[in-house]
Amino acid sequence: MKLISILAFLFLLPAWSHAHPLHLSITNIAYENGMLMVSMKTFRDDWETAYFHYHSQVVDFTDQPPQAIPWFEDYLNNRFWLSLNEGDQKLSLEIDTVILNEDSMIIEMHSTAPGEPNSLYIYNALLTDIYPDQTNLVIFMFKNKESGIKFDMRKHDAEVTLN
């Protein structure tokens, strides 16, 4: 009887849980005429779990917009940033919009890149401190060319050339 209860619990667990099998973010970065446009798509519940991890409090971003919580922007700025070269000062990324859907959250940001940089340094450790299997894909667009970069627990940074 105990075995049947455990099997029933395990069988029904996916029905109550809205968890998803992948921990993934996809970020598009476009550089054109000195402007960087960033669009990051993530799972909303991963951010809510991260908040709980740091504060031991449940949060629902559909009740309270993430940008109204100081932790949200601090966490984002510490786990995702851009600079013109490794070791240079971080570029200031301004959050334009946060779009909440049933399962996803899209964060749109922008920044200016002063001068004519030769490269862009990308640091993306988003949610790798919460989920060991987190994968952060970045698609970088420059001069009608796209390049893809995969970030995960082992790889948090990369540099792309702007020639």
Short mmCIF file of C-alpha atoms in Angstrom, two decimals:
data_model
loop_
_atom_site.label_atom_id
_atom_site.label_comp_id
_atom_site.label_asym_id
_atom_site.label_seq_id
_atom_site.Cartn_x
_atom_site.Cartn_y
_atom_site.Cartn_z
CA MET A 1 0.00 0.00 0.00
CA LYS A 2 2.86 2.38 0.85
CA LEU A 3 4.45 1.72 -2.54
CA ILE A 4 1.16 2.48 -4.32
CA SER A 5 0.86 5.79 -2.44
CA ILE A 6 4.39 6.79 -3.39
CA LEU A 7 3.85 5.85 -7.06
CA ALA A 8 0.53 7.74 -7.14
CA PHE A 9 2.26 10.79 -5.64
CA LEU A 10 5.05 10.66 -8.21
CA PHE A 11 2.57 10.12 -11.05
CA LEU A 12 0.38 13.05 -10.01
CA LEU A 13 3.25 15.42 -9.13
CA PRO A 14 3.62 16.76 -12.69
CA ALA A 15 -0.11 17.52 -12.77
CA TRP A 16 0.09 19.90 -9.81
CA SER A 17 3.47 21.34 -10.56
CA HIS A 18 3.85 23.95 -13.25
CA ALA A 19 7.57 23.31 -13.31
CA HIS A 20 9.21 23.02 -16.67
CA PRO A 21 11.88 20.47 -17.55
CA LEU A 22 14.43 23.00 -18.87
CA HIS A 23 16.05 25.95 -17.16
CA LEU A 24 16.75 28.23 -20.09
CA SER A 25 16.99 31.85 -21.09
CA ILE A 26 17.32 33.23 -24.59
CA THR A 27 18.79 36.68 -25.01
CA ASN A 28 18.97 38.65 -28.24
CA ILE A 29 21.53 41.46 -28.36
CA ALA A 30 21.63 43.77 -31.36
CA TYR A 31 24.32 46.40 -31.85
CA GLU A 32 23.65 49.16 -34.35
CA ASN A 33 24.78 52.80 -34.57
CA GLY A 34 26.20 52.82 -31.04
CA MET A 35 23.03 51.37 -29.49
CA LEU A 36 22.70 48.00 -27.82
CA MET A 37 19.20 46.55 -27.71
CA VAL A 38 18.69 43.55 -25.42
CA SER A 39 15.66 41.27 -25.25
CA MET A 40 15.83 38.47 -22.70
CA LYS A 41 13.21 35.73 -22.49
CA THR A 42 13.15 33.59 -19.34
CA PHE A 43 10.73 31.53 -17.29
CA ARG A 44 8.90 33.69 -14.75
CA ASP A 45 8.77 30.97 -12.10
CA ASP A 46 12.58 30.57 -12.20
CA TRP A 47 12.89 34.20 -11.07
CA GLU A 48 10.29 33.67 -8.37
CA THR A 49 12.25 30.66 -7.13
CA ALA A 50 15.46 32.72 -7.14
CA TYR A 51 13.73 35.40 -5.06
CA PHE A 52 12.61 32.74 -2.58
CA HIS A 53 16.16 31.35 -2.49
CA TYR A 54 17.55 34.75 -1.45
CA HIS A 55 14.72 36.02 0.78
CA SER A 56 12.85 32.92 2.02
CA GLN A 57 9.63 34.63 0.95
CA VAL A 58 7.22 33.65 -1.78
CA VAL A 59 6.70 36.25 -4.49
CA ASP A 60 4.31 36.27 -7.43
CA PHE A 61 5.38 38.66 -10.17
CA THR A 62 1.84 38.73 -11.55
CA ASP A 63 0.73 40.37 -8.28
CA GLN A 64 3.71 42.69 -7.96
CA PRO A 65 5.73 43.70 -11.04
CA PRO A 66 9.35 42.53 -10.78
CA GLN A 67 10.77 45.99 -11.44
CA ALA A 68 8.99 47.23 -8.29
CA ILE A 69 11.17 44.89 -6.21
CA PRO A 70 14.73 46.28 -5.70
CA TRP A 71 16.17 42.74 -5.64
CA PHE A 72 15.08 42.16 -9.25
CA GLU A 73 17.22 44.88 -10.83
CA ASP A 74 20.15 44.22 -8.46
CA TYR A 75 20.11 40.51 -9.27
CA LEU A 76 19.81 41.16 -13.01
CA ASN A 77 22.71 43.68 -12.98
CA ASN A 78 24.94 41.30 -11.02
CA ARG A 79 24.20 38.23 -13.14
CA PHE A 80 24.00 39.81 -16.63
CA TRP A 81 26.09 42.71 -17.90
CA LEU A 82 27.95 44.08 -20.88
CA SER A 83 31.17 46.03 -21.22
CA LEU A 84 33.33 47.12 -24.12
CA ASN A 85 36.26 44.96 -23.01
CA GLU A 86 36.86 42.43 -20.25
CA GLY A 87 37.68 44.35 -17.08
CA ASP A 88 36.15 47.61 -18.34
CA GLN A 89 33.34 49.37 -16.54
CA LYS A 90 29.93 47.80 -17.06
CA LEU A 91 27.65 49.52 -19.54
CA SER A 92 24.53 50.90 -17.93
CA LEU A 93 21.61 48.77 -19.11
CA GLU A 94 18.29 50.52 -18.73
CA ILE A 95 15.22 48.33 -18.36
CA ASP A 96 12.59 49.48 -20.86
CA THR A 97 9.84 46.93 -20.27
CA VAL A 98 9.13 43.70 -18.45
CA ILE A 99 6.44 41.63 -20.13
CA LEU A 100 4.83 38.87 -18.10
CA ASN A 101 3.07 36.00 -19.84
CA GLU A 102 1.61 32.90 -18.27
CA ASP A 103 4.95 31.08 -18.08
CA SER A 104 7.50 33.50 -19.47
CA MET A 105 8.99 36.87 -18.68
CA ILE A 106 10.57 39.08 -21.32
CA ILE A 107 12.96 41.80 -20.19
CA GLU A 108 13.77 44.49 -22.75
CA MET A 109 16.76 46.77 -22.12
CA HIS A 110 19.01 49.18 -23.96
CA SER A 111 22.36 50.90 -23.59
CA THR A 112 24.69 53.09 -25.58
CA ALA A 113 28.22 52.04 -26.43
CA PRO A 114 30.42 55.16 -26.50
CA GLY A 115 32.86 55.64 -29.36
CA GLU A 116 33.51 52.88 -31.85
CA PRO A 117 34.36 49.80 -29.80
CA ASN A 118 36.28 46.87 -31.24
CA SER A 119 34.63 44.27 -29.05
CA LEU A 120 31.79 43.61 -26.64
CA TYR A 121 32.27 41.59 -23.46
CA ILE A 122 29.19 39.66 -22.33
CA TYR A 123 28.75 38.25 -18.83
CA ASN A 124 25.73 35.99 -18.40
CA ALA A 125 25.44 33.93 -15.22
CA LEU A 126 21.69 34.41 -14.95
CA LEU A 127 20.11 31.86 -12.61
CA THR A 128 23.16 29.55 -12.68
CA ASP A 129 23.44 30.08 -8.92
CA ILE A 130 19.93 28.62 -8.51
CA TYR A 131 19.81 25.90 -11.18
CA PRO A 132 22.94 23.85 -11.95
CA ASP A 133 21.45 22.90 -15.34
CA GLN A 134 20.63 26.51 -16.33
CA THR A 135 21.55 27.32 -19.93
CA ASN A 136 21.64 30.92 -21.16
CA LEU A 137 21.71 31.28 -24.93
CA VAL A 138 22.72 34.60 -26.46
CA ILE A 139 22.16 35.54 -30.08
CA PHE A 140 24.32 38.52 -30.99
CA MET A 141 23.42 40.50 -34.10
CA PHE A 142 25.85 42.94 -35.74
CA LYS A 143 26.04 44.08 -39.37
CA ASN A 144 23.46 41.55 -40.57
CA LYS A 145 25.43 38.70 -39.00
CA GLU A 146 24.26 36.55 -36.12
CA SER A 147 26.38 34.52 -33.76
CA GLY A 148 25.20 32.26 -30.97
CA ILE A 149 26.89 31.82 -27.60
CA LYS A 150 25.98 29.31 -24.92
CA PHE A 151 26.49 30.23 -21.27
CA ASP A 152 26.04 27.82 -18.39
CA MET A 153 27.44 26.95 -14.97
CA ARG A 154 30.95 26.50 -16.40
CA LYS A 155 30.98 29.39 -18.87
CA HIS A 156 29.79 32.82 -17.75
CA ASP A 157 31.53 35.16 -20.16
CA ALA A 158 32.50 35.67 -23.77
CA GLU A 159 33.80 38.41 -26.00
CA VAL A 160 32.57 39.19 -29.51
CA THR A 161 34.41 41.34 -32.02
CA LEU A 162 32.75 44.33 -33.64
CA ASN A 163 34.71 44.55 -36.89
#
